[in-house]
């Protein structure tokens, strides 16, 4: 079937992010677990059009750190 936009699919899966008023999302990395027609399970990854591989890797690394330790807001100076 090939590459396709998945915004509607993410909506149907109930994907949400924590954004405040005035926040402007600039990039996204999406990991998707897929169950194939034959019942096998696979994973695929997508990213926003302007996101290069090095920044995608950085976002994935940061996401892993957040998942491992929880998310904390930075303290104001």
PDB file of C-alpha atoms in Angstrom, residues 26-28 47-53 55-56:
ATOM      1  CA  UNK A  26       7.187  21.853  14.633  1.00  0.00           C
ATOM      2  CA  UNK A  27       8.134  18.204  14.140  1.00  0.00           C
ATOM      3  CA  UNK A  28       6.826  14.733  14.896  1.00  0.00           C
ATOM      4  CA  UNK A  47       8.245  11.535  10.682  1.00  0.00           C
ATOM      5  CA  UNK A  48       7.283  15.013   9.620  1.00  0.00           C
ATOM      6  CA  UNK A  49       8.522  16.108   6.206  1.00  0.00           C
ATOM      7  CA  UNK A  50      11.096  18.616   7.467  1.00  0.00           C
ATOM      8  CA  UNK A  51      12.555  16.414  10.215  1.00  0.00           C
ATOM      9  CA  UNK A  52      16.028  15.105   9.367  1.00  0.00           C
ATOM     10  CA  UNK A  53      17.383  11.810  10.667  1.00  0.00           C
ATOM     11  CA  UNK A  55      16.914  15.320  14.940  1.00  0.00           C
ATOM     12  CA  UNK A  56      14.555  12.336  14.664  1.00  0.00           C
TER      13      UNK A  56
END
